[in-house]
Structures are given as C-alpha cells and as structure tokens.
Amino acid sequence: AEDFETDRGWTVENLGATAGDWERGVPIDDANWAYDPVSDSDGSGQCFLTQNTPGNSDVDAGSTRLISPSIDMSAGNATISYDYFLRISDERSPDVLVVEVAGDGLTGPWLEIAQHDLDGGLSWRSNSIDQAVLDNVGLVLGPTVQVRFTINDDDPQSIVEAGIDAFAVVVTECKGNGDFDGDGDVDLADFGFFQQCFGQPTGLGCDAGDMTGDGMVDFADMVAFVLVLDGPA
C-alpha cells in the first residue's frame, strides 16, 4: 500500500512536457487556479500530482511519466488499485492518462491496462485492475513488476492536471483445500486423487492437493490433508 507520505523510490520521466512534471507533495489549494486537487485522496496529506505550484501549473506541450519501484507479485493472483485525479478542460483533445505495467521494468514489454480521458472536475476517482485484465494483456507475474502512469498534453491544447494516490497491490496466494472432486468434503475419494498427485506440481487437476501453496504436492501437504480428512472442505 502506498500513501506517498515517504519516498519509496517512485521516479519521474519527462517526455517533452515544458511544464507539469509529476511531483510528490501536499496539494497547493490555489483559489485562483480551479484545476488542481484541493487535497490528496486518502487523507494522509501527500500524493503525486502534476507540478505542485500556485497558478497555471498544468501539463504543457508533451508528456510526463510516473514510474513505480519494482513490486513483487510472484506469490499469486494480483489486483492493482489506485485513486486518480484528472482535469481535462477540453475533452475533444487527445489528452489521456495511460496506465501500463511490465513484468520486468528493465526489459519490458510495457502493456496498457487502463486509460482515463474524462474530466472528473475536482473529484478523485478510484480504479481497480484484477488478474483477469493482467492475464488478458499477457502479463507474467514476477518479483520485478512495475507500473507507470503517463499523462499528456497534445493539440488542440487544453488544461491538463492529474494526480495519483492510494496506490495498492493485493496478491492472493491460492492454496488447496483437499476437495478434489468438489463435493464439499474431504473423504476417501479425495485421498485417492491425492495419492495420484503426490510428488507432482500443481496444475493438471492437482491444485486441490497443494495445501501449503508452494506449487508442489508433497509430504507437507499430506500432513495438512490428513488433518482435514473426513471433514468439510
């Protein structure tokens, strides 16, 4: 979970923008500039936002990119969530906040998982990207996954302001429950399946026997299986 109160290694890359680079800080609530967020999203104080200065501070004539540090998603199914702030004064423009992910930030490839192009006024909005989306774009989960947010200002020119807060990754490690035949209990029929899977990796019908979630059906799983034998799944 990331509330941006401390520097955890997020980096900023300028892609030609003459103003509006991402910055971490407490939003400056300038009464004379009606396009910046009044505050951060999660109430902690700080967030990332585009050029946190008074007055006209929007993204101009190019793009700016915010890149996460490496995130270990190797343990299981992943969900990526974040809050975002987006002001686009002219929605006919091609300006957009693009969200991408890479299984390895050093080697890529970078895969698009979301884009936002609708003006949200002064409100923060939330988005969540589940494992099905990550599978659909071909992401391979690993220990060095990175996420990046790119906001652009292109012709025709418009006022573009963006923010990111409350970023989180939840990884769910799936473990077997011993119920191979799916009848709601763990019985001798399931024990027969367990014997066939013993010594085998998960997959090919053996997932239910991986009681410890380590990817193999082994002695540790047998100990756990015996403890639930003749009981509900």
CSV table of C-alpha atoms in Angstrom, one decimal:
chain,number,residue,atom,x,y,z
A,1,ALA,CA,0.0,0.0,0.0
A,2,GLU,CA,1.3,3.4,-1.0
A,3,ASP,CA,0.1,6.7,0.5
A,4,PHE,CA,3.1,8.7,-0.7
A,5,GLU,CA,4.0,10.0,2.7
A,6,THR,CA,7.5,8.7,2.3
A,7,ASP,CA,9.8,8.3,-0.7
A,8,ARG,CA,9.8,4.7,-1.7
A,9,GLY,CA,11.6,5.0,-5.0
A,10,TRP,CA,9.0,6.3,-7.4
A,11,THR,CA,10.6,8.1,-10.3
A,12,VAL,CA,9.5,10.7,-12.8
A,13,GLU,CA,10.4,10.8,-16.5
A,14,ASN,CA,9.9,13.9,-18.7
A,15,LEU,CA,8.7,13.1,-22.2
A,16,GLY,CA,8.9,16.5,-23.7
A,17,ALA,CA,6.5,18.4,-21.5
A,18,THR,CA,7.5,22.1,-20.9
A,19,ALA,CA,5.6,22.2,-17.6
A,20,GLY,CA,3.6,20.0,-15.3
A,21,ASP,CA,6.0,17.2,-14.3
A,22,TRP,CA,4.9,14.8,-11.6
A,23,GLU,CA,5.8,15.8,-8.1
A,24,ARG,CA,5.1,14.3,-4.6
A,25,GLY,CA,3.7,16.7,-2.1
A,26,VAL,CA,0.7,18.2,-0.3
A,27,PRO,CA,-1.6,19.7,-3.0
A,28,ILE,CA,-1.5,23.5,-3.0
A,29,ASP,CA,-5.1,24.7,-3.0
A,30,ASP,CA,-4.8,27.9,-5.1
A,31,ALA,CA,-8.2,29.7,-5.1
A,32,ASN,CA,-7.2,31.4,-8.4
A,33,TRP,CA,-6.5,28.1,-10.2
A,34,ALA,CA,-9.6,25.9,-10.5
A,35,TYR,CA,-7.9,22.8,-11.9
A,36,ASP,CA,-5.7,21.4,-9.1
A,37,PRO,CA,-6.9,19.0,-6.4
A,38,VAL,CA,-7.9,20.7,-3.2
A,39,SER,CA,-6.3,17.8,-1.2
A,40,ASP,CA,-5.0,14.3,-1.6
A,41,SER,CA,-7.4,11.4,-1.9
A,42,ASP,CA,-6.7,9.2,1.2
A,43,GLY,CA,-6.3,11.9,3.8
A,44,SER,CA,-2.7,11.1,4.6
A,45,GLY,CA,-1.6,14.5,3.2
A,46,GLN,CA,0.7,13.8,0.2
A,47,CYS,CA,0.1,12.4,-3.2
A,48,PHE,CA,1.7,12.6,-6.6
A,49,LEU,CA,0.4,15.4,-8.8
A,50,THR,CA,1.4,17.4,-11.8
A,51,GLN,CA,3.6,20.4,-10.9
A,52,ASN,CA,2.5,21.3,-7.4
A,53,THR,CA,2.9,25.1,-7.6
A,54,PRO,CA,0.5,28.0,-7.4
A,55,GLY,CA,-1.1,29.3,-10.6
A,56,ASN,CA,-1.0,27.8,-14.1
A,57,SER,CA,0.8,24.6,-13.5
A,58,ASP,CA,-0.7,22.1,-15.8
A,59,VAL,CA,1.0,19.8,-18.3
A,60,ASP,CA,2.0,21.6,-21.4
A,61,ALA,CA,3.2,20.5,-24.9
A,62,GLY,CA,4.2,16.9,-24.1
A,63,SER,CA,4.0,14.1,-21.6
A,64,THR,CA,5.3,13.3,-18.1
A,65,ARG,CA,5.5,9.8,-16.6
A,66,LEU,CA,5.4,8.5,-13.1
A,67,ILE,CA,7.0,5.0,-12.6
A,68,SER,CA,6.7,2.7,-9.5
A,69,PRO,CA,9.6,0.8,-8.0
A,70,SER,CA,9.7,-2.9,-8.5
A,71,ILE,CA,6.8,-4.8,-6.9
A,72,ASP,CA,6.9,-8.5,-6.1
A,73,MET,CA,3.8,-10.1,-7.5
A,74,SER,CA,5.2,-13.6,-7.8
A,75,ALA,CA,3.2,-15.2,-5.0
A,76,GLY,CA,-0.2,-15.3,-6.7
A,77,ASN,CA,-3.2,-13.5,-8.2
A,78,ALA,CA,-2.8,-9.7,-8.2
A,79,THR,CA,-5.1,-6.7,-8.1
A,80,ILE,CA,-3.8,-3.2,-8.7
A,81,SER,CA,-5.8,-0.3,-7.4
A,82,TYR,CA,-5.3,3.4,-7.2
A,83,ASP,CA,-7.1,6.7,-6.9
A,84,TYR,CA,-6.7,9.3,-9.7
A,85,PHE,CA,-7.4,12.9,-10.2
A,86,LEU,CA,-7.9,14.2,-13.8
A,87,ARG,CA,-8.9,17.6,-15.2
A,88,ILE,CA,-9.1,18.0,-18.9
A,89,SER,CA,-10.7,21.3,-19.9
A,90,ASP,CA,-11.4,20.2,-23.5
A,91,GLU,CA,-12.5,16.6,-23.7
A,92,ARG,CA,-12.3,16.8,-27.5
A,93,SER,CA,-8.5,16.9,-27.2
A,94,PRO,CA,-6.4,13.6,-27.4
A,95,ASP,CA,-5.2,14.1,-23.8
A,96,VAL,CA,-5.3,10.9,-21.7
A,97,LEU,CA,-3.9,9.3,-18.5
A,98,VAL,CA,-2.4,6.0,-19.6
A,99,VAL,CA,-1.7,3.2,-17.1
A,100,GLU,CA,0.8,0.5,-18.1
A,101,VAL,CA,2.5,-2.5,-16.4
A,102,ALA,CA,5.7,-4.5,-17.2
A,103,GLY,CA,6.6,-7.9,-15.8
A,104,ASP,CA,10.2,-6.5,-15.6
A,105,GLY,CA,10.6,-2.8,-15.7
A,106,LEU,CA,14.1,-3.0,-17.1
A,107,THR,CA,13.3,-5.3,-20.0
A,108,GLY,CA,9.5,-4.7,-20.6
A,109,PRO,CA,7.4,-5.0,-22.6
A,110,TRP,CA,5.1,-2.3,-21.2
A,111,LEU,CA,1.4,-3.4,-21.5
A,112,GLU,CA,-1.5,-1.0,-21.3
A,113,ILE,CA,-4.0,-1.9,-18.6
A,114,ALA,CA,-6.2,1.2,-18.4
A,115,GLN,CA,-6.6,4.7,-19.8
A,116,HIS,CA,-8.6,7.7,-18.5
A,117,ASP,CA,-9.7,10.6,-20.7
A,118,LEU,CA,-12.8,12.0,-19.0
A,119,ASP,CA,-12.7,15.2,-16.9
A,120,GLY,CA,-13.6,14.5,-13.3
A,121,GLY,CA,-13.9,18.0,-12.0
A,122,LEU,CA,-12.3,18.4,-8.6
A,123,SER,CA,-13.1,14.9,-7.5
A,124,TRP,CA,-10.8,11.9,-7.0
A,125,ARG,CA,-11.9,8.7,-8.6
A,126,SER,CA,-10.9,5.1,-8.0
A,127,ASN,CA,-9.9,2.3,-10.4
A,128,SER,CA,-9.1,-1.4,-9.8
A,129,ILE,CA,-7.4,-3.8,-12.2
A,130,ASP,CA,-7.8,-7.5,-11.5
A,131,GLN,CA,-5.9,-10.6,-12.5
A,132,ALA,CA,-8.3,-11.2,-15.5
A,133,VAL,CA,-7.2,-7.9,-17.1
A,134,LEU,CA,-3.5,-8.7,-16.4
A,135,ASP,CA,-3.9,-12.1,-18.0
A,136,ASN,CA,-5.7,-10.6,-21.0
A,137,VAL,CA,-2.7,-8.4,-21.8
A,138,GLY,CA,-0.3,-11.2,-21.3
A,139,LEU,CA,1.4,-10.1,-18.1
A,140,VAL,CA,3.7,-12.7,-16.5
A,141,LEU,CA,3.7,-12.1,-12.7
A,142,GLY,CA,7.2,-12.0,-11.1
A,143,PRO,CA,9.3,-10.3,-8.4
A,144,THR,CA,10.1,-7.1,-10.5
A,145,VAL,CA,6.8,-5.9,-11.8
A,146,GLN,CA,6.5,-2.1,-12.4
A,147,VAL,CA,3.5,0.2,-13.0
A,148,ARG,CA,3.6,3.6,-14.7
A,149,PHE,CA,1.2,6.5,-15.2
A,150,THR,CA,1.7,8.8,-18.3
A,151,ILE,CA,-0.3,12.0,-18.8
A,152,ASN,CA,0.0,14.0,-21.9
A,153,ASP,CA,-1.0,17.4,-23.4
A,154,ASP,CA,-1.4,17.4,-27.1
A,155,ASP,CA,-3.0,19.6,-29.8
A,156,PRO,CA,-5.6,21.0,-29.6
A,157,GLN,CA,-4.3,22.5,-26.3
A,158,SER,CA,-6.3,22.1,-23.2
A,159,ILE,CA,-5.7,22.4,-19.4
A,160,VAL,CA,-4.5,19.1,-18.1
A,161,GLU,CA,-3.9,18.3,-14.4
A,162,ALA,CA,-3.5,14.8,-12.9
A,163,GLY,CA,-2.9,13.1,-9.6
A,164,ILE,CA,-2.3,9.6,-8.2
A,165,ASP,CA,-2.9,8.4,-4.6
A,166,ALA,CA,-3.9,5.4,-2.5
A,167,PHE,CA,-1.9,3.0,-4.8
A,168,ALA,CA,-2.1,-0.6,-3.7
A,169,VAL,CA,-1.3,-4.1,-4.9
A,170,VAL,CA,-3.0,-7.1,-3.3
A,171,VAL,CA,-1.6,-10.5,-4.1
A,172,THR,CA,-3.8,-13.5,-3.2
A,173,GLU,CA,-2.0,-16.8,-2.8
A,174,CYS,CA,-4.3,-19.7,-3.6
A,175,LYS,CA,-4.0,-22.9,-1.5
A,176,GLY,CA,-5.7,-26.3,-2.0
A,177,ASN,CA,-8.4,-27.4,0.4
A,178,GLY,CA,-8.2,-31.2,-0.3
A,179,ASP,CA,-11.6,-31.4,-2.0
A,180,PHE,CA,-10.5,-32.8,-5.4
A,181,ASP,CA,-14.0,-33.9,-6.5
A,182,GLY,CA,-15.7,-30.7,-5.4
A,183,ASP,CA,-18.4,-32.4,-3.3
A,184,GLY,CA,-17.9,-30.1,-0.3
A,185,ASP,CA,-16.0,-32.5,1.9
A,186,VAL,CA,-12.6,-34.3,2.1
A,187,ASP,CA,-13.1,-38.0,2.1
A,188,LEU,CA,-11.5,-41.3,0.8
A,189,ALA,CA,-12.3,-40.4,-2.8
A,190,ASP,CA,-10.2,-37.3,-2.4
A,191,PHE,CA,-7.5,-39.3,-0.8
A,192,GLY,CA,-7.3,-41.4,-4.0
A,193,PHE,CA,-6.8,-38.3,-6.1
A,194,PHE,CA,-4.2,-37.0,-3.6
A,195,GLN,CA,-2.2,-40.3,-4.0
A,196,GLN,CA,-2.1,-39.8,-7.7
A,197,CYS,CA,-0.9,-36.2,-7.4
A,198,PHE,CA,1.7,-36.9,-4.7
A,199,GLY,CA,5.1,-35.7,-5.9
A,200,GLN,CA,3.6,-33.7,-8.7
A,201,PRO,CA,3.5,-29.9,-9.3
A,202,THR,CA,0.2,-28.0,-9.2
A,203,GLY,CA,-2.0,-28.0,-12.4
A,204,LEU,CA,-3.3,-30.9,-14.3
A,205,GLY,CA,-6.0,-31.5,-11.6
A,206,CYS,CA,-3.6,-31.4,-8.7
A,207,ASP,CA,-4.3,-27.9,-7.3
A,208,ALA,CA,-6.6,-29.1,-4.6
A,209,GLY,CA,-3.7,-31.1,-3.1
A,210,ASP,CA,-1.3,-28.2,-2.7
A,211,MET,CA,-2.4,-27.5,0.9
A,212,THR,CA,0.7,-25.3,1.6
A,213,GLY,CA,0.5,-23.3,-1.7
A,214,ASP,CA,4.2,-23.9,-2.6
A,215,GLY,CA,3.4,-25.3,-6.1
A,216,MET,CA,4.0,-28.9,-5.2
A,217,VAL,CA,2.0,-31.8,-3.7
A,218,ASP,CA,4.4,-33.2,-1.2
A,219,PHE,CA,4.8,-34.5,2.4
A,220,ALA,CA,3.9,-31.2,4.0
A,221,ASP,CA,0.7,-31.3,2.0
A,222,MET,CA,0.0,-34.9,3.2
A,223,VAL,CA,0.3,-33.8,6.8
A,224,ALA,CA,-2.2,-31.0,6.2
A,225,PHE,CA,-4.5,-33.3,4.2
A,226,VAL,CA,-4.7,-35.8,7.0
A,227,LEU,CA,-5.8,-33.1,9.4
A,228,VAL,CA,-8.9,-32.3,7.3
A,229,LEU,CA,-9.7,-35.8,6.2
A,230,ASP,CA,-13.4,-36.8,6.9
A,231,GLY,CA,-14.3,-33.1,7.4
A,232,PRO,CA,-15.8,-30.3,5.3
A,233,ALA,CA,-13.8,-28.6,2.7
